[in-house]
Coordinates of C-alpha atoms and ligand atoms in Angstrom, one line a residue:
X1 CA 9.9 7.1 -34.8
X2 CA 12.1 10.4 -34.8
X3 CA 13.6 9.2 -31.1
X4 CA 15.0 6.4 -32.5
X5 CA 16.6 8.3 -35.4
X6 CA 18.4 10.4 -33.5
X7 CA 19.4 7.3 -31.3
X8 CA 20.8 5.2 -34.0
X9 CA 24.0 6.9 -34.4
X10 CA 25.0 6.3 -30.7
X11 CA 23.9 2.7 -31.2
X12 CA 26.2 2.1 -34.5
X13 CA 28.9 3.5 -32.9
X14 CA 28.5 1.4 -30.3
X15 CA 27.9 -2.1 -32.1
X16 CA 29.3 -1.0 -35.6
X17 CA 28.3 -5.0 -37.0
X18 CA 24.8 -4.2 -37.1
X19 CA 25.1 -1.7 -40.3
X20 CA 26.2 -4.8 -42.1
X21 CA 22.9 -6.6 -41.6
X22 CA 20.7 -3.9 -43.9
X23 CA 19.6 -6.4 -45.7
X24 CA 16.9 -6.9 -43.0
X25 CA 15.7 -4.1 -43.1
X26 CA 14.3 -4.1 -46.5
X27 CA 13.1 -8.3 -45.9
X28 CA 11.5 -6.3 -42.6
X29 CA 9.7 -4.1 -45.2
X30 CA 8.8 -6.4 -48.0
X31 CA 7.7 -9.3 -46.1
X32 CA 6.8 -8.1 -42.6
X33 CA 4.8 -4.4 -43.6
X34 CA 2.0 -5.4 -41.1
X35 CA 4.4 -5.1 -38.3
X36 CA 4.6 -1.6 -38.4
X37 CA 1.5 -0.8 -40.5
X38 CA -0.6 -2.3 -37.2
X39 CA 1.7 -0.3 -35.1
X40 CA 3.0 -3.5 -33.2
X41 CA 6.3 -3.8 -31.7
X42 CA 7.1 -7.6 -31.7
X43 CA 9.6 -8.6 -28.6
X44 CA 8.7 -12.5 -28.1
X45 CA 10.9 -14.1 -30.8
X46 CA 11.3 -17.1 -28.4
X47 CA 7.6 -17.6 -27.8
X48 CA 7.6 -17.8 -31.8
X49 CA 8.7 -16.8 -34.5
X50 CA 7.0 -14.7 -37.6
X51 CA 6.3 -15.5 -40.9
X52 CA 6.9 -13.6 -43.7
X53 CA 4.2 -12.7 -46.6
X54 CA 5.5 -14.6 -49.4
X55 CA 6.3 -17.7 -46.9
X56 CA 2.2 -17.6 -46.8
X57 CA 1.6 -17.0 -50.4
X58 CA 3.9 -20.0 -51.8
X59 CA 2.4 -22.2 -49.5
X60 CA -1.2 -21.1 -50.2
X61 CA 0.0 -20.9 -54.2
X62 CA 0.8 -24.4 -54.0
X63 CA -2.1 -26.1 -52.2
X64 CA -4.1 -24.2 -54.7
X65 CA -2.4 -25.1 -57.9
X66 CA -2.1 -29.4 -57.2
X67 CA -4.1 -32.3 -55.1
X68 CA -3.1 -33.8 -52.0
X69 CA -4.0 -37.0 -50.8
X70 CA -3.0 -38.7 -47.4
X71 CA 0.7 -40.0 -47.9
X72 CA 0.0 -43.8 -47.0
X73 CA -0.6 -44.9 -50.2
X74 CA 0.3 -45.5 -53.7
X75 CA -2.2 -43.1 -55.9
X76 CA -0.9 -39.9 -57.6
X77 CA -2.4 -37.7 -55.3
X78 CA -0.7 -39.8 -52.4
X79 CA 2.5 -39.7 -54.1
X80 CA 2.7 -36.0 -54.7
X81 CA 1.9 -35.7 -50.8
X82 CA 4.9 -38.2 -49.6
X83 CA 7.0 -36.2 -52.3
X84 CA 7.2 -33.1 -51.0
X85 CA 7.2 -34.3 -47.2
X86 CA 10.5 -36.0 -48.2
X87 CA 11.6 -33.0 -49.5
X88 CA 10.8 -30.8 -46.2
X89 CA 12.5 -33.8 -44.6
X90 CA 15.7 -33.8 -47.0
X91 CA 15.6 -29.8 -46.7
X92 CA 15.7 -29.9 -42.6
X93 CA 18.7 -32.4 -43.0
X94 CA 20.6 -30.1 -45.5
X95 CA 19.5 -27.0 -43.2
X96 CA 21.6 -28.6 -40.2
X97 CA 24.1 -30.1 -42.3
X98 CA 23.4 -33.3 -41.0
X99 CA 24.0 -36.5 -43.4
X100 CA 21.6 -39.1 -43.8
X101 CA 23.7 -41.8 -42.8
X102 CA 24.4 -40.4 -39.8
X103 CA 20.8 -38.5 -39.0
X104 CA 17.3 -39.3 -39.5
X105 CA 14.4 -36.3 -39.2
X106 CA 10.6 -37.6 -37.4
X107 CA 8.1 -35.0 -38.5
X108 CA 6.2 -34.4 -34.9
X109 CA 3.7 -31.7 -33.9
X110 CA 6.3 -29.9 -32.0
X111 CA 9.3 -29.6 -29.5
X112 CA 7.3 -31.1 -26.5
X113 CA 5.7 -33.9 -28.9
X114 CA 9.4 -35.0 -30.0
X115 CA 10.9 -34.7 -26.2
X116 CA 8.0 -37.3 -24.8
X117 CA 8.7 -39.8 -27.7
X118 CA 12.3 -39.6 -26.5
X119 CA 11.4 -39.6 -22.6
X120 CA 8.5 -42.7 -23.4
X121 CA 10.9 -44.8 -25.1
X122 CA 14.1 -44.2 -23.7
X123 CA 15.9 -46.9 -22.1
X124 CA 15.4 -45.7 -18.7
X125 CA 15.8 -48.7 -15.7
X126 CA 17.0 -49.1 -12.5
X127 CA 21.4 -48.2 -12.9
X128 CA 21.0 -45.5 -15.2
X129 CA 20.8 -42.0 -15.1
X130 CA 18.8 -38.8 -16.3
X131 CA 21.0 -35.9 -15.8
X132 CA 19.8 -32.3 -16.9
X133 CA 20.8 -28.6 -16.5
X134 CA 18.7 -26.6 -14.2
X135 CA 17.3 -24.6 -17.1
X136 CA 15.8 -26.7 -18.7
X137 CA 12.2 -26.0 -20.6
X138 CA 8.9 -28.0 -18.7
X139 CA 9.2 -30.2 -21.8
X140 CA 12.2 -31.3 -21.0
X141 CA 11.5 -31.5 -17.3
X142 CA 8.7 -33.5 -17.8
X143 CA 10.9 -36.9 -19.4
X144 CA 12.1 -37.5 -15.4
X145 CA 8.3 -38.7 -14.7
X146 CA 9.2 -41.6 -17.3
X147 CA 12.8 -41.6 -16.1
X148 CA 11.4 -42.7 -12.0
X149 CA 8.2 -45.0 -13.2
X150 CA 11.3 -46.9 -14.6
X151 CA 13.6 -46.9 -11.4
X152 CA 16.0 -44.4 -13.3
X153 CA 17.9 -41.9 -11.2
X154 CA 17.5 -38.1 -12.0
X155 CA 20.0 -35.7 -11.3
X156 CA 19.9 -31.4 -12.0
X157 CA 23.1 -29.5 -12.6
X158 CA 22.2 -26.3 -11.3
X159 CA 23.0 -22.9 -13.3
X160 CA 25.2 -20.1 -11.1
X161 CA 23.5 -16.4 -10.4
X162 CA 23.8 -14.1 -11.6
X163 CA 24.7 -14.8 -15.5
X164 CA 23.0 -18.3 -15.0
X165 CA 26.0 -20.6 -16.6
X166 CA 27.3 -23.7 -15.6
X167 CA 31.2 -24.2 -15.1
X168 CA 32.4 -27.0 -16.7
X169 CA 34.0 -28.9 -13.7
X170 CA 30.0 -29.3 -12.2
X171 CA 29.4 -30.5 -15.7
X172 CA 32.0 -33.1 -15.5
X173 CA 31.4 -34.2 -11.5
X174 CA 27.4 -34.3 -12.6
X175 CA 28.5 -37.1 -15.6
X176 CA 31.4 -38.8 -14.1
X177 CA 31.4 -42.5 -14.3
X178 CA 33.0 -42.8 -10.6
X179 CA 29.4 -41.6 -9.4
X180 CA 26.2 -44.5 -8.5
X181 CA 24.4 -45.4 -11.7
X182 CA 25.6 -45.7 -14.8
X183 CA 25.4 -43.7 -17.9
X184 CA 21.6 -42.7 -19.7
X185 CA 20.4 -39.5 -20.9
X186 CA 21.6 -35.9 -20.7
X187 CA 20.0 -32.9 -21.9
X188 CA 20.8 -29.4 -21.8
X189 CA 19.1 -26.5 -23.7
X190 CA 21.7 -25.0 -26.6
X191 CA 20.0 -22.0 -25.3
X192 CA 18.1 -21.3 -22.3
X193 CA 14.6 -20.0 -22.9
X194 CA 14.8 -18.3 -19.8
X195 CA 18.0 -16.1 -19.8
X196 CA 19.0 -16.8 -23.2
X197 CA 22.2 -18.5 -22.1
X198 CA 24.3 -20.6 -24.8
X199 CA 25.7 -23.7 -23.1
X200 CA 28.7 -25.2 -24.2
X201 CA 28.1 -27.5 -27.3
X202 CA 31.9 -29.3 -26.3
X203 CA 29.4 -31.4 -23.4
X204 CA 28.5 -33.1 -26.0
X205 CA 31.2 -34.9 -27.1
X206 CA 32.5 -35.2 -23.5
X207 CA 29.4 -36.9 -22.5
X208 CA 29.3 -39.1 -25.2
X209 CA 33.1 -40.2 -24.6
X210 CA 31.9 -41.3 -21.0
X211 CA 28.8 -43.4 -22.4
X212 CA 26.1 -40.7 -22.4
X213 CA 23.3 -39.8 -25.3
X214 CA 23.2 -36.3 -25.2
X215 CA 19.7 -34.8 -25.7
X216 CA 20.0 -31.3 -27.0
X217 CA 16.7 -29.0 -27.4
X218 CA 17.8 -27.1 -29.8
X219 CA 14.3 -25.0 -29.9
X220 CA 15.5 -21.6 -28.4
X221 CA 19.1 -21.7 -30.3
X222 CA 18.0 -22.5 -33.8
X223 CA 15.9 -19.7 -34.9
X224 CA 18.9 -16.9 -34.7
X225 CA 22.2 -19.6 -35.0
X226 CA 23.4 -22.3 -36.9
X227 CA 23.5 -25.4 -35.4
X228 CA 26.0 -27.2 -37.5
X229 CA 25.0 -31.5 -37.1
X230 CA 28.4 -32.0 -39.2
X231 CA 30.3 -30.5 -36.8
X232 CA 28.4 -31.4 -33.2
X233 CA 26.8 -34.6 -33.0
X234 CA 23.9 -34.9 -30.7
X235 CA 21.9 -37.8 -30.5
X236 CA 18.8 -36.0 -30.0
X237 CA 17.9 -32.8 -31.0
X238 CA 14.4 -31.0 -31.2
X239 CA 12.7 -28.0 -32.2
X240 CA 9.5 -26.2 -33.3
X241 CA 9.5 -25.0 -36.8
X242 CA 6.8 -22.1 -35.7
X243 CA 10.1 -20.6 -33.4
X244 CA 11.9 -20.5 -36.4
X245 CA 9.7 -18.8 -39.3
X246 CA 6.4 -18.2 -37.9
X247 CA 4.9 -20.7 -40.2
X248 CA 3.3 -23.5 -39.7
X249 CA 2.4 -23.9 -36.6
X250 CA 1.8 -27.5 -35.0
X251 CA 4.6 -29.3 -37.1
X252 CA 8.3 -30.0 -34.7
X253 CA 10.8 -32.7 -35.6
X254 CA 12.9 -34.7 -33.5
X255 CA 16.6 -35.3 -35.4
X256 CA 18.2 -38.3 -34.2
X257 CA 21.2 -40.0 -34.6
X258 CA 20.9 -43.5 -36.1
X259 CA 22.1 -45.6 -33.3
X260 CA 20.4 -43.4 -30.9
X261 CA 17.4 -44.2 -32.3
X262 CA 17.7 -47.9 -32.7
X263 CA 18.0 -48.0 -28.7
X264 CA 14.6 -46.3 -28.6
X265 CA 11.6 -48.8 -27.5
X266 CA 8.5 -47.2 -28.8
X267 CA 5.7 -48.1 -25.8
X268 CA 2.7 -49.0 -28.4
X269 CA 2.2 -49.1 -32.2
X270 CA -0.3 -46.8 -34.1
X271 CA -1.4 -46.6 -37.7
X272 CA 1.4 -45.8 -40.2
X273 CA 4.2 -47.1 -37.6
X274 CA 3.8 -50.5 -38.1
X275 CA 4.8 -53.1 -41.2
X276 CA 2.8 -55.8 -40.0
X277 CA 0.3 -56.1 -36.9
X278 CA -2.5 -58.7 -36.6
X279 CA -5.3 -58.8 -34.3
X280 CA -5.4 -62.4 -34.7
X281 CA -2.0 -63.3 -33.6
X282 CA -1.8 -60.3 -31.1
X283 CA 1.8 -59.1 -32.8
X284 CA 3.3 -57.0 -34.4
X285 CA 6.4 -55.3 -36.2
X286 CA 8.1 -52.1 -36.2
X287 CA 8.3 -50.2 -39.1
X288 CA 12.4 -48.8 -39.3
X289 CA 13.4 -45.1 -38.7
X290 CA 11.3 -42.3 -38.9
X291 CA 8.3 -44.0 -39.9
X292 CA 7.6 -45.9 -36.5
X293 CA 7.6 -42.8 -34.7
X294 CA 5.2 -40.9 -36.5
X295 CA 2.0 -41.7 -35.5
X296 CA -0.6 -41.7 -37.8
X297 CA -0.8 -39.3 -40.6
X298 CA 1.4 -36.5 -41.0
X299 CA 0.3 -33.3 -41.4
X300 CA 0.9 -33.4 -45.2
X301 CA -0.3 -30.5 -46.0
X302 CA 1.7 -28.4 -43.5
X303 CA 4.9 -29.9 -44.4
X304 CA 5.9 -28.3 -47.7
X305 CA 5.4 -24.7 -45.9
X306 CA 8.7 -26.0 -43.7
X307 CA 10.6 -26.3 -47.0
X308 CA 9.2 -22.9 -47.7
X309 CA 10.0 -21.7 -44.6
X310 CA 13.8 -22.9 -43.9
X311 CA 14.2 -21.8 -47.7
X312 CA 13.1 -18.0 -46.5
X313 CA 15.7 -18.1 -43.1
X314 CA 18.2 -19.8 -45.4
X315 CA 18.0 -16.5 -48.1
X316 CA 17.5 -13.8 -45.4
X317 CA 21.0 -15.9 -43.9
X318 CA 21.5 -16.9 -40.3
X319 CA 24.7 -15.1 -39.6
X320 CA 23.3 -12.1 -40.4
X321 CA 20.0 -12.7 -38.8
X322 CA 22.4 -13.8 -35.6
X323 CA 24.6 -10.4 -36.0
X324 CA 21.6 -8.2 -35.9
X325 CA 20.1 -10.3 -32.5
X326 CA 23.5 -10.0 -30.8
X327 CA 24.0 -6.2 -31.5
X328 CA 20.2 -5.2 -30.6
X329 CA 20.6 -7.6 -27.4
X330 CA 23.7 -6.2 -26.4
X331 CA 22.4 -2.5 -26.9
X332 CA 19.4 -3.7 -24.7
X333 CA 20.8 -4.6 -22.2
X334 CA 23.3 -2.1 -21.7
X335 CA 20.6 0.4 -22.3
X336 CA 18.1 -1.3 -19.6
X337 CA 21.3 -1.4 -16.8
X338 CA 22.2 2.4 -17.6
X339 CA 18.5 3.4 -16.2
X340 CA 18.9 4.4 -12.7
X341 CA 15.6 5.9 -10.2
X342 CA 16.6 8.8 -8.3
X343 CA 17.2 7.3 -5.2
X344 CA 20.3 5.6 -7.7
X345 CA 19.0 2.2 -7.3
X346 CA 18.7 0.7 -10.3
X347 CA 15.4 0.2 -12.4
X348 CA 16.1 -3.3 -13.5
X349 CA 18.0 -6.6 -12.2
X350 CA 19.3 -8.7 -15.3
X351 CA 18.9 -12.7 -15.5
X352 CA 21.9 -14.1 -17.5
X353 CA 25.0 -12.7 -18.9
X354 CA 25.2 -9.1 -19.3
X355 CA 27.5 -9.1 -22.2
X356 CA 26.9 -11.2 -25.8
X357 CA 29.5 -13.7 -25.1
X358 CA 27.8 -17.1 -25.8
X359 CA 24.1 -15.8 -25.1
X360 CA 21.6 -14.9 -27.7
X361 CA 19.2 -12.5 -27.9
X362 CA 17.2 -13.0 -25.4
X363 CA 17.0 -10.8 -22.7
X364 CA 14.9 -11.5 -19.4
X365 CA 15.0 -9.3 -16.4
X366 CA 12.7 -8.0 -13.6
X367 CA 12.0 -4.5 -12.8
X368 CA 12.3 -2.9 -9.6
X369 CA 11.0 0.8 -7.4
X370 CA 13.2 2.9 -6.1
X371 CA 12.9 1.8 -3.3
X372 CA 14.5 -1.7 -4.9
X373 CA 11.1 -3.7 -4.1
X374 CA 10.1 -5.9 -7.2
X375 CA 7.1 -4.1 -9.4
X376 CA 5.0 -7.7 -10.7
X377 CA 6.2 -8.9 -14.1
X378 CA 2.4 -9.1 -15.2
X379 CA 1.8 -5.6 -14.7
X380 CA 5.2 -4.6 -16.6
X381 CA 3.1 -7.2 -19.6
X382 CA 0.0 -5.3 -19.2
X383 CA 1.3 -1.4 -19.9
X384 CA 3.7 -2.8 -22.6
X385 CA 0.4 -4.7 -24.5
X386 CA -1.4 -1.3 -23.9
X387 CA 1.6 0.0 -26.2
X388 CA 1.3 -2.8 -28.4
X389 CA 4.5 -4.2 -27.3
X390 CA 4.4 -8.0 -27.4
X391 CA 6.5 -9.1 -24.2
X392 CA 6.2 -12.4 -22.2
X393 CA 6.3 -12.7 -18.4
X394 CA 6.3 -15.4 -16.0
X395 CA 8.8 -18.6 -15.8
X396 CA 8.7 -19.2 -19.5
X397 CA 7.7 -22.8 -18.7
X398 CA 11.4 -23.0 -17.2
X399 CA 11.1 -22.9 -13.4
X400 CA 14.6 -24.0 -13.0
X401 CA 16.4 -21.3 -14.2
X402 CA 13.2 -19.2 -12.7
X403 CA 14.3 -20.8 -9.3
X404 CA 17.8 -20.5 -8.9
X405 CA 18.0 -16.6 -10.9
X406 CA 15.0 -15.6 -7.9
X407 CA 16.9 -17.4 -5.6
X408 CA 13.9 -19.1 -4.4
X409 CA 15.3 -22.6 -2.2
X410 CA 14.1 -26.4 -2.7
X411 CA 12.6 -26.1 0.7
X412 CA 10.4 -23.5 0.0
X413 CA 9.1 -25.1 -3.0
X414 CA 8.8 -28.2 -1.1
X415 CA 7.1 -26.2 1.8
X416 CA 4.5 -24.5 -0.9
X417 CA 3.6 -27.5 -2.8
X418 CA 2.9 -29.2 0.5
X419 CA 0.7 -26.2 1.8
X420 CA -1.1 -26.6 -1.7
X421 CA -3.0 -29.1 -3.7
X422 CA -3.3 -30.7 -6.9
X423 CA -5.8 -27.3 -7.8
X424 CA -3.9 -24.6 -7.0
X425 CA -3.7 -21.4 -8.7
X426 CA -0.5 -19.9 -10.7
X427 CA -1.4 -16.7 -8.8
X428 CA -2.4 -18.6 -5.2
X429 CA 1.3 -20.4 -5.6
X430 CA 3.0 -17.0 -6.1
X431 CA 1.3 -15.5 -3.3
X432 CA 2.9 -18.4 -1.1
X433 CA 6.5 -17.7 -2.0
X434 CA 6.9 -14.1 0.1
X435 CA 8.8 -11.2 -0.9
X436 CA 10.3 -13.2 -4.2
X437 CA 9.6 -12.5 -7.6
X438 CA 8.4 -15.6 -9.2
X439 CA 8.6 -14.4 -12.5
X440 CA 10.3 -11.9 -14.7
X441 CA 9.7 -10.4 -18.2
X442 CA 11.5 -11.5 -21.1
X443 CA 12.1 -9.9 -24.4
X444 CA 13.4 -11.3 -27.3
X445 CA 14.6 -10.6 -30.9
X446 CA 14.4 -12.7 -34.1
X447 CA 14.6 -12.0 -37.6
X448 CA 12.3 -9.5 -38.4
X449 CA 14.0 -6.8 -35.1
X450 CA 14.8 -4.1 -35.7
X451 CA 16.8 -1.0 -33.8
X452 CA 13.1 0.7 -33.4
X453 CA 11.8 -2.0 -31.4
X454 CA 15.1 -2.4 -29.0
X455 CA 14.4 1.4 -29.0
X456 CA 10.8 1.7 -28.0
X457 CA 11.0 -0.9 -25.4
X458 CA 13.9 0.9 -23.6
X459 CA 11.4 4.0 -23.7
X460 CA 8.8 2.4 -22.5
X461 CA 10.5 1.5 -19.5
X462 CA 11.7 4.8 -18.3
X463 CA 8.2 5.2 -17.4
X464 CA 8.5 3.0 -14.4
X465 CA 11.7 5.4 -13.3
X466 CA 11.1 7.4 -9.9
Ligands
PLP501 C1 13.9 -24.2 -25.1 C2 12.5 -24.7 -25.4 N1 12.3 -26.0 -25.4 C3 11.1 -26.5 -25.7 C4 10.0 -25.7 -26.0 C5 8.7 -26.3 -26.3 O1 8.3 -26.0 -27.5 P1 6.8 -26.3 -28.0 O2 5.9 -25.5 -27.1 O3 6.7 -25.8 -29.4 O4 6.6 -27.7 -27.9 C6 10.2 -24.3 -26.0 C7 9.1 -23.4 -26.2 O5 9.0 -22.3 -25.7 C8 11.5 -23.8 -25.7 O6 11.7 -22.5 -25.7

């Protein structure tokens, strides 16, 4: 890696903060050796996170060295089980500084699972409102299906080319109580999986002050930031714990408020949920808090490897892990606008801010000839896997911010999805919206970046200069 050597001293000049955050470096070595020992350069942080070795040892270590037994029950091996899923439980709490009395934690399989046991059960009916950012993840998207089966309005509050913010005021107008409808739900991305955008966490408050819960997917955000429940309140938040260390997989968690979740009406019952239910007399009751929204049993023995896991982020430390994403983004993207083809048109067009003022560190942008025509984001995915550069292209499941950054219009959506049917191809629905890109590539840090990765991607795409 000689190039980026004799780079590095340019880049520490340039974003001095980053010499403080060493300490990554050697966690990089100790726990993450296979990164460069398999020659990969990992850029798709927001697609998920990576686990360190020891994360997979301790967890493997302590399946090995006790007995498990399914949680709903009284029996030791039961009781060891429910023991440490209280503790993962206690543990995400403490990680987001959230109380107990004001905050309970459901264990689910992931972000999208805890999303549709808000959109199913949320209040939704004919006078209220769903009212989202255009950015929003599919997941999120996807709760306006329950919101209209109910006769609840939805209403997007579109992001602004070419950085891909909202300004407040459109904010405000979108949850003003003058408007038809009453209050409901609101949800915005902390940040946007698509052009790694940081929206104001004030909206919360002000929403709640007018009557709204606030849903905040916090999935994209919490792997490089704090999110600090003491000081923002939420009444929903979700996440994946695989986008923050890698490790499990399948296990999210919805966090929500306590009176927030009382207005919840779960839409069936399901083993574990309930205290009582007879077949007999056709009823049944409701377990309270967490336990009537997990359906069935937990995955128990996945669980203690997210106290393993927020234990690792919590001693590599999220401000540092944060200082190192913002420098290496920063550096990106300055690096990526400097390229120029000879004709002086520029090799890439950026999708979000182009500074590191409230965005994190993720960078998506599209890449372009010299003749300025758009060169397709799979094939820019294709020569960076020959590499062994992990990228992501396409919408990142977030066609909203996808839409309005492409500038692609409602009508021609509309006009698409009406020359198409229920069968249509990703590719045959591209092919209908002319001369657009419909998708972009996206890289992204986490934890384990380092400068040689910002470094070899900028390389790798002078090779698409003319
Ligand atoms: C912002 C955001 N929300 C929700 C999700 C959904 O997460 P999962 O696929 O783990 O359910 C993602 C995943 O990429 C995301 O980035």
């Amino acid at each position: 890696m000689r190039g980026a050597l004799d780079a590095i001293d340019l880049f520490l000049e340039a974003w001095p903060d980053y010499a403080a955050t060493g300490a990554l470096d050697e966690l990089r070595a100790q726990e993450f050796g296979r990164l460069d020992a398999e020659g990969h350069t990992y850029l798709d942080y927001t697609g998920a996170g990576l686990y360190g070795a020891s994360q997979v040892r301790r967890h493997s270590d302590l399946l090995l060295s006790d007995v498990f037994g399914n949680p709903h029950s009284d029996n030791p091996t039961s009781k060891r089980s429910t023991d440490l899923v209280e503790r993962a439980r206690r543990h995400v709490l403490s990680f987001f500084n959230a109380s107990p009395d004001d905050y309970c934690v459901i264990f689910t399989g992931n972000a999208s699972h805890a999303l549709k046991l808000i959109g199913e059960s949320y209040p939704f009916g004919p006078g209220t409102r769903f009212v989202l950012t255009f950015d929003n993840h599919n997941s999120v998207n996807g709760i306006r299906e329950f919101a209209r089966a109910r006769g609840a309005e939805t209403e997007y509050i579109p992001v602004d080319p070419p950085d891909l913010r909202v300004d407040a005021p459109t904010v405000e107008h979108a949850l003003g109580v003058t408007r038809s409808g009453g209050p409901g739900l609101f949800a915005f991305p902390a940040q946007s999986n698509f052009s790694g955008v940081q929206h104001d966490l004030g909206w919360i408050a002000a929403a709640q002050s007018r009557g709204w819960d606030v849903l905040l997917d916090a999935a994209a955000f919490v792997p490089t930031n704090r999110l600090d429940l003491g000081r923002w309140t939420p009444d929903f938040v979700v996440l994946s714990f695989y986008k923050l260390f890698g490790y499990p997989t399948g296990v999210g968690a919805l966090v929500a408020r306590w009176p927030a979740l009382a207005k919840l009406r779960r839409p069936w019952f399901a083993g574990g949920t309930i205290t009582v239910a007879s077949v007999g007399a056709d009823r049944h009751h409701l377990a309270r808090g967490a336990q009537a929204f997990e359906d069935g049993t937990l995955d128990f023995a996945s669980l203690p490897a997210v106290d393993i896991g927020l234990e690792f982020v919590e001693s590599a430390g999220l401000d540092v892990i944060h200082r190192r994403v913002t420098c290496l983004a920063g550096w990106l993207i300055t690096s990526l606008l400097a390229l120029r083809h000879t004709t002086g048109r520029p090799l890439v067009t950026l999708y979000g801010p182009a500074d590191v003022r409230a965005r994190g560190g993720t960078v998506t942008v599209n890449f372009r000839d010299a003749s300025g025509g758009f060169i397709d984001h799979q094939r820019i995915e294709a020569a960076a896997g020959e590499r062994r550069i992990s990228i992501r292209s396409g919408c990142f499941c977030n066609p909203g911010a996808g839409e309005l950054a492409m500038g692609i219009s409602p009508e021609e959506m509309t006009s698409c999805f009406a020359r198409s049917s229920d069968r249509i191809t990703y590719d045959d629905f591209r092919r209908c919206i002319d001369g657009k890109g419909t998708g972009a590539v996206r890289i992204s840090f986490g934890l384990a970046s380092n400068f040689a990765d910002a470094w070899t991607f900028v390389e790798f795409a002078r090779q698409f200069l003319a």
